[in-house]
Amino acid sequence: MTHEFKKIVEDALIANNNGIKTVLASVVALDGSSYRRPGVRMLVLENGNMVGAVSGGCVEKEILLQAETVFKTNESKIMTYDGRYRLGCEGVLYILLERFNLDEKFIDRFSKSLKNRNTFEITSYFIKKVGVWAGIGSHVKIDDEVFSISGRSNKKDTSLSVFKQNMPPCFKLVIIGAEHDAVQLCKYAALTGWEVVIVSGTSESKSIQNFPGAHEFFAVSAEQMSVTLIDHQTAMVLMTHNFANDLRYLVALKNTNPSYIGLLGPARRREDLLSQFIEYCPDISHEFLDIIHGPAGINIGSETPQEIAISIMAEILAVTRNQELMSLSQKRGRIHIED
């Protein structure tokens, strides 16, 4: 959810610079089931525009109406939305509405935290009753500094319920390759909210403009590629369509800790690649080899580059979230991952 909060902050800053007030709506508790779980947020602008969503579309209209009093009074409030008779989700949402007041110090610390890929924390204090209550509101903790969302006191009220959420770095996909299939994977991953980094060979006549949605673009050899910001919130896909180049880039990754490495091509190519890789890196750990997946993707009958991109992304999600691949119609119990 970090990428959603990042988008909210970016749009709130734009609104603030244009003199438009904003209200942050946060789902802080849930009785039953719902389309999204606690921790999802959206932004309401005083001009009636909205950024993000907390449901499939029905709750947002009510949030827009409820936010009007927050704009007028600057008082944080709790609203509920009972979807049992309207959404069919059999759940009651508890939503915290509060003014989103940004200051320069918060923006600076938040931007640096994202750039350095550090985890931050959002804590919301609330009560499961409709109305305006003293002490309710959200705080963002970045390193050892706490910022109030509404700009009010950071003093904690121990009588209130607490929803605390760790926000890891934005999920990042590094695509090593610059052919047409890499463009399609970039588009789909960016649409999902992932930060996409393209690594192209030095001989490729490409730029970031060739990759809609890309966050960064590097035209570097395997030996020149920086691996300092490859962490466990990072997935890698090698798709240079050149065996020797894929091998060189894989060797460059030997001391990194991504959550997933995908290889294009048939199983025979994977075995040949890994065999030569182990010759170059005989001390490589079993843990590193376990995160290598090839052929990349899940079996959904993909044919086109767009379908292959969906297949690869589906496998990345399943692997990074420790999920068994199955049809949801066959899954017992809750759809969402248990916290």
Tab-separated table of C-alpha atoms in Angstrom:
chain	number	residue	atom	x	y	z
A	1	MET	CA	0.000	0.000	0.000
A	2	THR	CA	3.031	2.297	0.135
A	3	HIS	CA	2.643	3.303	-3.491
A	4	GLU	CA	-0.979	4.328	-2.826
A	5	PHE	CA	0.029	6.515	0.114
A	6	LYS	CA	2.855	8.001	-1.972
A	7	LYS	CA	0.326	8.979	-4.661
A	8	ILE	CA	-1.942	10.514	-2.000
A	9	VAL	CA	0.909	12.612	-0.597
A	10	GLU	CA	1.950	13.772	-4.078
A	11	ASP	CA	-1.588	14.847	-4.995
A	12	ALA	CA	-2.174	16.457	-1.595
A	13	LEU	CA	0.963	18.533	-2.108
A	14	ILE	CA	-0.239	19.688	-5.523
A	15	ALA	CA	-3.634	20.601	-4.059
A	16	ASN	CA	-2.005	22.413	-1.155
A	17	ASN	CA	0.169	24.451	-3.532
A	18	ASN	CA	-3.008	25.458	-5.376
A	19	GLY	CA	-4.777	26.498	-2.187
A	20	ILE	CA	-7.124	23.489	-2.143
A	21	LYS	CA	-7.814	21.816	1.206
A	22	THR	CA	-7.660	18.026	1.488
A	23	VAL	CA	-9.075	15.335	3.779
A	24	LEU	CA	-7.515	11.914	4.278
A	25	ALA	CA	-9.933	8.979	4.627
A	26	SER	CA	-8.453	5.838	6.238
A	27	VAL	CA	-10.177	2.509	6.824
A	28	VAL	CA	-9.063	1.734	10.387
A	29	ALA	CA	-11.293	-1.210	11.301
A	30	LEU	CA	-13.611	-3.755	9.714
A	31	ASP	CA	-16.342	-6.023	11.036
A	32	GLY	CA	-16.861	-8.846	8.554
A	33	SER	CA	-15.505	-8.767	5.008
A	34	SER	CA	-14.987	-6.029	2.461
A	35	TYR	CA	-13.431	-5.257	-0.927
A	36	ARG	CA	-10.363	-3.709	0.767
A	37	ARG	CA	-8.972	-4.202	4.248
A	38	PRO	CA	-8.005	-1.756	7.019
A	39	GLY	CA	-5.043	0.354	5.998
A	40	VAL	CA	-6.432	1.417	2.629
A	41	ARG	CA	-6.739	5.192	2.178
A	42	MET	CA	-8.032	7.828	-0.195
A	43	LEU	CA	-7.814	11.594	-0.508
A	44	VAL	CA	-10.754	13.985	-0.839
A	45	LEU	CA	-10.198	17.451	-2.273
A	46	GLU	CA	-12.414	20.390	-1.321
A	47	ASN	CA	-13.272	20.873	-5.000
A	48	GLY	CA	-14.921	17.434	-5.033
A	49	ASN	CA	-12.121	15.480	-6.691
A	50	MET	CA	-10.894	12.238	-5.153
A	51	VAL	CA	-7.607	10.345	-5.305
A	52	GLY	CA	-7.667	6.590	-4.769
A	53	ALA	CA	-10.505	4.474	-3.429
A	54	VAL	CA	-11.278	2.377	-0.355
A	55	SER	CA	-13.788	0.040	-2.006
A	56	GLY	CA	-15.122	-1.045	-5.360
A	57	GLY	CA	-16.814	2.323	-5.817
A	58	CYS	CA	-19.872	2.652	-3.574
A	59	VAL	CA	-18.279	3.928	-0.351
A	60	GLU	CA	-16.487	6.857	-1.963
A	61	LYS	CA	-19.650	8.903	-2.576
A	62	GLU	CA	-20.559	8.702	1.110
A	63	ILE	CA	-17.004	9.657	2.127
A	64	LEU	CA	-17.209	12.713	-0.123
A	65	LEU	CA	-20.390	13.817	1.648
A	66	GLN	CA	-19.043	13.118	5.148
A	67	ALA	CA	-15.825	15.024	4.398
A	68	GLU	CA	-17.742	18.297	3.997
A	69	THR	CA	-17.992	18.823	7.766
A	70	VAL	CA	-14.269	18.119	8.196
A	71	PHE	CA	-13.462	20.855	5.677
A	72	LYS	CA	-15.714	23.265	7.579
A	73	THR	CA	-14.696	22.470	11.154
A	74	ASN	CA	-11.189	20.957	10.803
A	75	GLU	CA	-12.375	18.336	13.315
A	76	SER	CA	-11.452	14.689	12.706
A	77	LYS	CA	-14.373	12.255	12.760
A	78	ILE	CA	-15.331	8.599	12.451
A	79	MET	CA	-17.902	7.421	9.924
A	80	THR	CA	-19.141	3.918	9.211
A	81	TYR	CA	-20.346	2.238	6.066
A	82	ASP	CA	-22.472	-0.888	6.316
A	83	GLY	CA	-22.062	-2.849	3.109
A	84	ARG	CA	-24.107	-5.846	4.181
A	85	TYR	CA	-27.207	-4.593	2.398
A	86	ARG	CA	-25.584	-2.598	-0.391
A	87	LEU	CA	-22.249	-4.124	-1.398
A	88	GLY	CA	-22.829	-7.757	-0.620
A	89	CYS	CA	-19.471	-7.873	1.186
A	90	GLU	CA	-21.035	-8.625	4.584
A	91	GLY	CA	-18.901	-6.035	6.373
A	92	VAL	CA	-18.993	-2.745	8.245
A	93	LEU	CA	-16.186	-0.276	7.545
A	94	TYR	CA	-14.937	2.187	10.165
A	95	ILE	CA	-13.372	5.162	8.409
A	96	LEU	CA	-11.316	7.947	9.952
A	97	LEU	CA	-11.642	11.339	8.245
A	98	GLU	CA	-9.068	14.032	9.040
A	99	ARG	CA	-7.572	17.114	7.455
A	100	PHE	CA	-4.353	16.361	5.589
A	101	ASN	CA	-2.027	19.212	6.506
A	102	LEU	CA	1.436	18.910	4.980
A	103	ASP	CA	4.500	20.804	6.088
A	104	GLU	CA	7.858	21.109	4.363
A	105	LYS	CA	9.694	19.043	6.966
A	106	PHE	CA	7.350	16.090	6.526
A	107	ILE	CA	7.622	16.266	2.722
A	108	ASP	CA	11.402	16.347	2.921
A	109	ARG	CA	11.659	13.401	5.331
A	110	PHE	CA	9.022	11.409	3.460
A	111	SER	CA	10.761	11.920	0.092
A	112	LYS	CA	14.119	10.864	1.523
A	113	SER	CA	12.556	7.787	3.128
A	114	LEU	CA	11.111	6.688	-0.216
A	115	LYS	CA	14.353	7.358	-2.073
A	116	ASN	CA	16.441	5.439	0.470
A	117	ARG	CA	13.863	2.619	0.525
A	118	ASN	CA	13.292	2.796	4.267
A	119	THR	CA	10.243	1.484	6.110
A	120	PHE	CA	8.005	4.013	7.869
A	121	GLU	CA	4.974	3.593	10.113
A	122	ILE	CA	1.437	5.002	10.137
A	123	THR	CA	-0.548	4.848	13.377
A	124	SER	CA	-4.225	5.813	13.591
A	125	TYR	CA	-6.089	6.428	16.870
A	126	PHE	CA	-9.840	5.948	16.688
A	127	ILE	CA	-13.003	4.769	18.380
A	128	LYS	CA	-15.558	2.473	16.761
A	129	LYS	CA	-18.383	4.970	17.123
A	130	VAL	CA	-19.679	7.511	14.649
A	131	GLY	CA	-18.886	11.122	15.425
A	132	VAL	CA	-16.204	13.625	16.407
A	133	TRP	CA	-13.951	12.406	19.222
A	134	ALA	CA	-11.071	14.019	21.053
A	135	GLY	CA	-7.651	12.596	20.264
A	136	ILE	CA	-8.524	10.664	17.107
A	137	GLY	CA	-6.164	11.042	14.156
A	138	SER	CA	-3.162	9.580	12.393
A	139	HIS	CA	0.589	9.972	12.820
A	140	VAL	CA	3.424	9.067	10.461
A	141	LYS	CA	6.669	7.911	12.061
A	142	ILE	CA	9.760	8.289	9.868
A	143	ASP	CA	12.901	7.063	11.615
A	144	ASP	CA	12.554	8.572	15.097
A	145	GLU	CA	10.377	11.553	14.153
A	146	VAL	CA	6.575	11.597	14.353
A	147	PHE	CA	4.386	13.786	12.136
A	148	SER	CA	0.676	14.417	12.689
A	149	ILE	CA	-1.457	14.039	9.546
A	150	SER	CA	-3.800	16.821	10.632
A	151	GLY	CA	-1.017	18.973	12.040
A	152	ARG	CA	-2.355	18.644	15.575
A	153	SER	CA	-0.679	17.361	18.728
A	154	ASN	CA	1.186	14.044	18.600
A	155	LYS	CA	0.127	13.256	22.180
A	156	LYS	CA	-1.218	9.699	22.454
A	157	ASP	CA	-4.554	8.892	24.084
A	158	THR	CA	-4.316	5.412	25.610
A	159	SER	CA	-8.102	5.103	25.837
A	160	LEU	CA	-8.473	4.974	22.052
A	161	SER	CA	-8.206	1.984	19.732
A	162	VAL	CA	-5.029	1.846	17.660
A	163	PHE	CA	-4.422	0.722	14.084
A	164	LYS	CA	-0.722	0.500	13.291
A	165	GLN	CA	0.696	-0.191	9.855
A	166	ASN	CA	4.301	-0.714	8.753
A	167	MET	CA	4.890	0.697	5.284
A	168	PRO	CA	7.756	-1.054	3.487
A	169	PRO	CA	9.547	0.432	0.476
A	170	CYS	CA	7.495	0.598	-2.711
A	171	PHE	CA	7.645	-2.715	-4.527
A	172	LYS	CA	10.197	-2.463	-7.329
A	173	LEU	CA	10.526	-4.419	-10.555
A	174	VAL	CA	13.883	-4.333	-12.340
A	175	ILE	CA	13.563	-5.388	-15.970
A	176	ILE	CA	16.870	-6.265	-17.593
A	177	GLY	CA	16.186	-6.015	-21.295
A	178	ALA	CA	14.766	-3.491	-23.739
A	179	GLU	CA	12.789	-5.404	-26.339
A	180	HIS	CA	9.049	-5.165	-27.052
A	181	ASP	CA	8.100	-7.663	-24.345
A	182	ALA	CA	9.987	-5.571	-21.761
A	183	VAL	CA	7.910	-2.547	-22.776
A	184	GLN	CA	4.682	-4.447	-22.154
A	185	LEU	CA	5.856	-5.776	-18.779
A	186	CYS	CA	6.850	-2.229	-17.814
A	187	LYS	CA	3.394	-0.879	-18.703
A	188	TYR	CA	1.503	-3.490	-16.710
A	189	ALA	CA	3.798	-3.309	-13.686
A	190	ALA	CA	3.581	0.489	-13.572
A	191	LEU	CA	-0.219	0.257	-13.754
A	192	THR	CA	-0.098	-2.014	-10.696
A	193	GLY	CA	1.804	0.675	-8.801
A	194	TRP	CA	5.244	-0.926	-8.880
A	195	GLU	CA	8.343	1.201	-9.376
A	196	VAL	CA	9.812	-0.060	-12.623
A	197	VAL	CA	13.510	0.228	-13.409
A	198	ILE	CA	14.737	-0.603	-16.910
A	199	VAL	CA	18.295	-1.810	-17.429
A	200	SER	CA	19.301	-1.756	-21.072
A	201	GLY	CA	22.530	-2.816	-22.705
A	202	THR	CA	24.899	-0.046	-23.751
A	203	SER	CA	24.427	-0.873	-27.431
A	204	GLU	CA	20.640	-0.381	-27.319
A	205	SER	CA	19.374	2.867	-28.834
A	206	LYS	CA	16.605	3.215	-26.228
A	207	SER	CA	15.674	5.748	-23.537
A	208	ILE	CA	13.128	6.038	-20.751
A	209	GLN	CA	10.660	7.515	-23.275
A	210	ASN	CA	10.414	4.075	-24.862
A	211	PHE	CA	9.068	2.619	-21.610
A	212	PRO	CA	5.764	4.202	-20.486
A	213	GLY	CA	5.498	4.181	-16.701
A	214	ALA	CA	9.192	3.517	-16.035
A	215	HIS	CA	10.610	5.114	-12.882
A	216	GLU	CA	14.255	4.945	-13.943
A	217	PHE	CA	16.282	3.875	-16.981
A	218	PHE	CA	19.918	2.810	-17.123
A	219	ALA	CA	21.937	1.876	-20.181
A	220	VAL	CA	24.768	-0.023	-18.502
A	221	SER	CA	26.672	-3.256	-18.824
A	222	ALA	CA	26.278	-5.994	-16.228
A	223	GLU	CA	29.598	-4.998	-14.701
A	224	GLN	CA	28.494	-1.356	-14.372
A	225	MET	CA	25.017	-2.048	-12.980
A	226	SER	CA	24.453	-0.715	-9.453
A	227	VAL	CA	22.914	-3.266	-7.081
A	228	THR	CA	22.948	-1.188	-3.876
A	229	LEU	CA	19.169	-0.604	-3.767
A	230	ILE	CA	18.107	-4.152	-4.633
A	231	ASP	CA	16.305	-5.393	-1.528
A	232	HIS	CA	13.660	-7.948	-0.569
A	233	GLN	CA	10.976	-5.604	-1.938
A	234	THR	CA	12.508	-6.017	-5.397
A	235	ALA	CA	11.800	-8.477	-8.197
A	236	MET	CA	14.100	-8.962	-11.180
A	237	VAL	CA	13.307	-10.282	-14.647
A	238	LEU	CA	16.116	-11.107	-17.080
A	239	MET	CA	14.828	-10.727	-20.620
A	240	THR	CA	17.732	-9.602	-22.811
A	241	HIS	CA	17.051	-12.487	-25.248
A	242	ASN	CA	20.790	-13.150	-25.187
A	243	PHE	CA	22.146	-16.107	-23.215
A	244	ALA	CA	25.565	-14.590	-22.555
A	245	ASN	CA	24.102	-11.269	-21.421
A	246	ASP	CA	21.565	-12.943	-19.116
A	247	LEU	CA	24.425	-14.905	-17.569
A	248	ARG	CA	26.527	-11.774	-17.018
A	249	TYR	CA	23.658	-9.921	-15.355
A	250	LEU	CA	22.832	-12.944	-13.190
A	251	VAL	CA	26.447	-13.077	-12.013
A	252	ALA	CA	26.225	-9.359	-11.173
A	253	LEU	CA	23.269	-10.148	-8.894
A	254	LYS	CA	25.013	-12.900	-6.915
A	255	ASN	CA	25.372	-10.848	-3.719
A	256	THR	CA	21.893	-9.300	-3.746
A	257	ASN	CA	18.702	-10.302	-1.943
A	258	PRO	CA	15.689	-9.756	-4.225
A	259	SER	CA	12.454	-11.609	-3.602
A	260	TYR	CA	12.250	-13.010	-7.127
A	261	ILE	CA	14.423	-13.498	-10.215
A	262	GLY	CA	12.653	-14.536	-13.404
A	263	LEU	CA	14.263	-16.008	-16.510
A	264	LEU	CA	12.665	-16.089	-19.953
A	265	GLY	CA	12.932	-19.105	-22.186
A	266	PRO	CA	12.349	-22.851	-21.865
A	267	ALA	CA	13.440	-25.070	-18.985
A	268	ARG	CA	16.444	-26.343	-20.961
A	269	ARG	CA	17.779	-22.800	-21.293
A	270	ARG	CA	17.297	-22.262	-17.548
A	271	GLU	CA	19.267	-25.415	-16.726
A	272	ASP	CA	22.113	-24.410	-19.036
A	273	LEU	CA	22.156	-20.898	-17.601
A	274	LEU	CA	22.195	-22.072	-13.992
A	275	SER	CA	24.870	-24.667	-14.747
A	276	GLN	CA	27.220	-22.014	-16.103
A	277	PHE	CA	26.232	-19.593	-13.363
A	278	ILE	CA	27.260	-22.107	-10.677
A	279	GLU	CA	30.589	-22.585	-12.446
A	280	TYR	CA	31.229	-18.833	-12.192
A	281	CYS	CA	29.853	-18.654	-8.631
A	282	PRO	CA	30.537	-22.030	-6.960
A	283	ASP	CA	29.851	-20.664	-3.476
A	284	ILE	CA	26.388	-19.338	-4.319
A	285	SER	CA	23.813	-20.132	-1.640
A	286	HIS	CA	20.814	-22.434	-2.042
A	287	GLU	CA	18.630	-19.543	-0.860
A	288	PHE	CA	19.691	-17.473	-3.869
A	289	LEU	CA	19.050	-20.334	-6.289
A	290	ASP	CA	15.583	-20.851	-4.763
A	291	ILE	CA	14.429	-17.373	-5.811
A	292	ILE	CA	15.277	-18.011	-9.474
A	293	HIS	CA	12.196	-18.941	-11.497
A	294	GLY	CA	12.333	-20.064	-15.081
A	295	PRO	CA	10.507	-20.120	-17.316
A	296	ALA	CA	9.123	-16.991	-15.632
A	297	GLY	CA	5.361	-16.826	-15.218
A	298	ILE	CA	2.441	-19.122	-14.488
A	299	ASN	CA	0.619	-21.397	-16.891
A	300	ILE	CA	-2.401	-19.402	-18.093
A	301	GLY	CA	-1.939	-20.120	-21.795
A	302	SER	CA	-0.151	-16.840	-22.529
A	303	GLU	CA	0.678	-16.140	-26.163
A	304	THR	CA	1.122	-12.396	-26.671
A	305	PRO	CA	3.671	-10.138	-24.918
A	306	GLN	CA	0.819	-8.589	-22.951
A	307	GLU	CA	-0.438	-11.976	-21.767
A	308	ILE	CA	3.101	-13.058	-20.904
A	309	ALA	CA	3.481	-9.886	-18.825
A	310	ILE	CA	0.318	-10.802	-16.874
A	311	SER	CA	1.651	-14.321	-16.342
A	312	ILE	CA	4.991	-13.065	-15.004
A	313	MET	CA	3.386	-10.506	-12.705
A	314	ALA	CA	0.965	-13.096	-11.340
A	315	GLU	CA	3.873	-15.366	-10.418
A	316	ILE	CA	5.772	-12.497	-8.780
A	317	LEU	CA	2.727	-11.656	-6.637
A	318	ALA	CA	2.191	-15.285	-5.652
A	319	VAL	CA	5.856	-15.840	-4.782
A	320	THR	CA	6.374	-12.611	-2.842
A	321	ARG	CA	3.142	-13.116	-0.881
A	322	ASN	CA	3.680	-16.840	-0.261
A	323	GLN	CA	0.501	-17.870	-2.019
A	324	GLU	CA	-0.357	-21.183	-3.631
A	325	LEU	CA	-1.548	-20.781	-7.211
A	326	MET	CA	-5.220	-21.712	-7.512
A	327	SER	CA	-8.574	-20.447	-8.685
A	328	LEU	CA	-10.244	-18.368	-5.967
A	329	SER	CA	-13.346	-20.495	-6.468
A	330	GLN	CA	-11.330	-23.390	-5.016
A	331	LYS	CA	-9.968	-21.466	-2.022
A	332	ARG	CA	-11.440	-22.131	1.386
A	333	GLY	CA	-11.892	-19.308	3.894
A	334	ARG	CA	-10.957	-15.679	3.359
A	335	ILE	CA	-9.750	-14.349	0.029
A	336	HIS	CA	-7.284	-11.855	1.511
A	337	ILE	CA	-4.037	-12.834	3.192
A	338	GLU	CA	-4.357	-13.052	6.967
A	339	ASP	CA	-2.163	-10.514	8.827
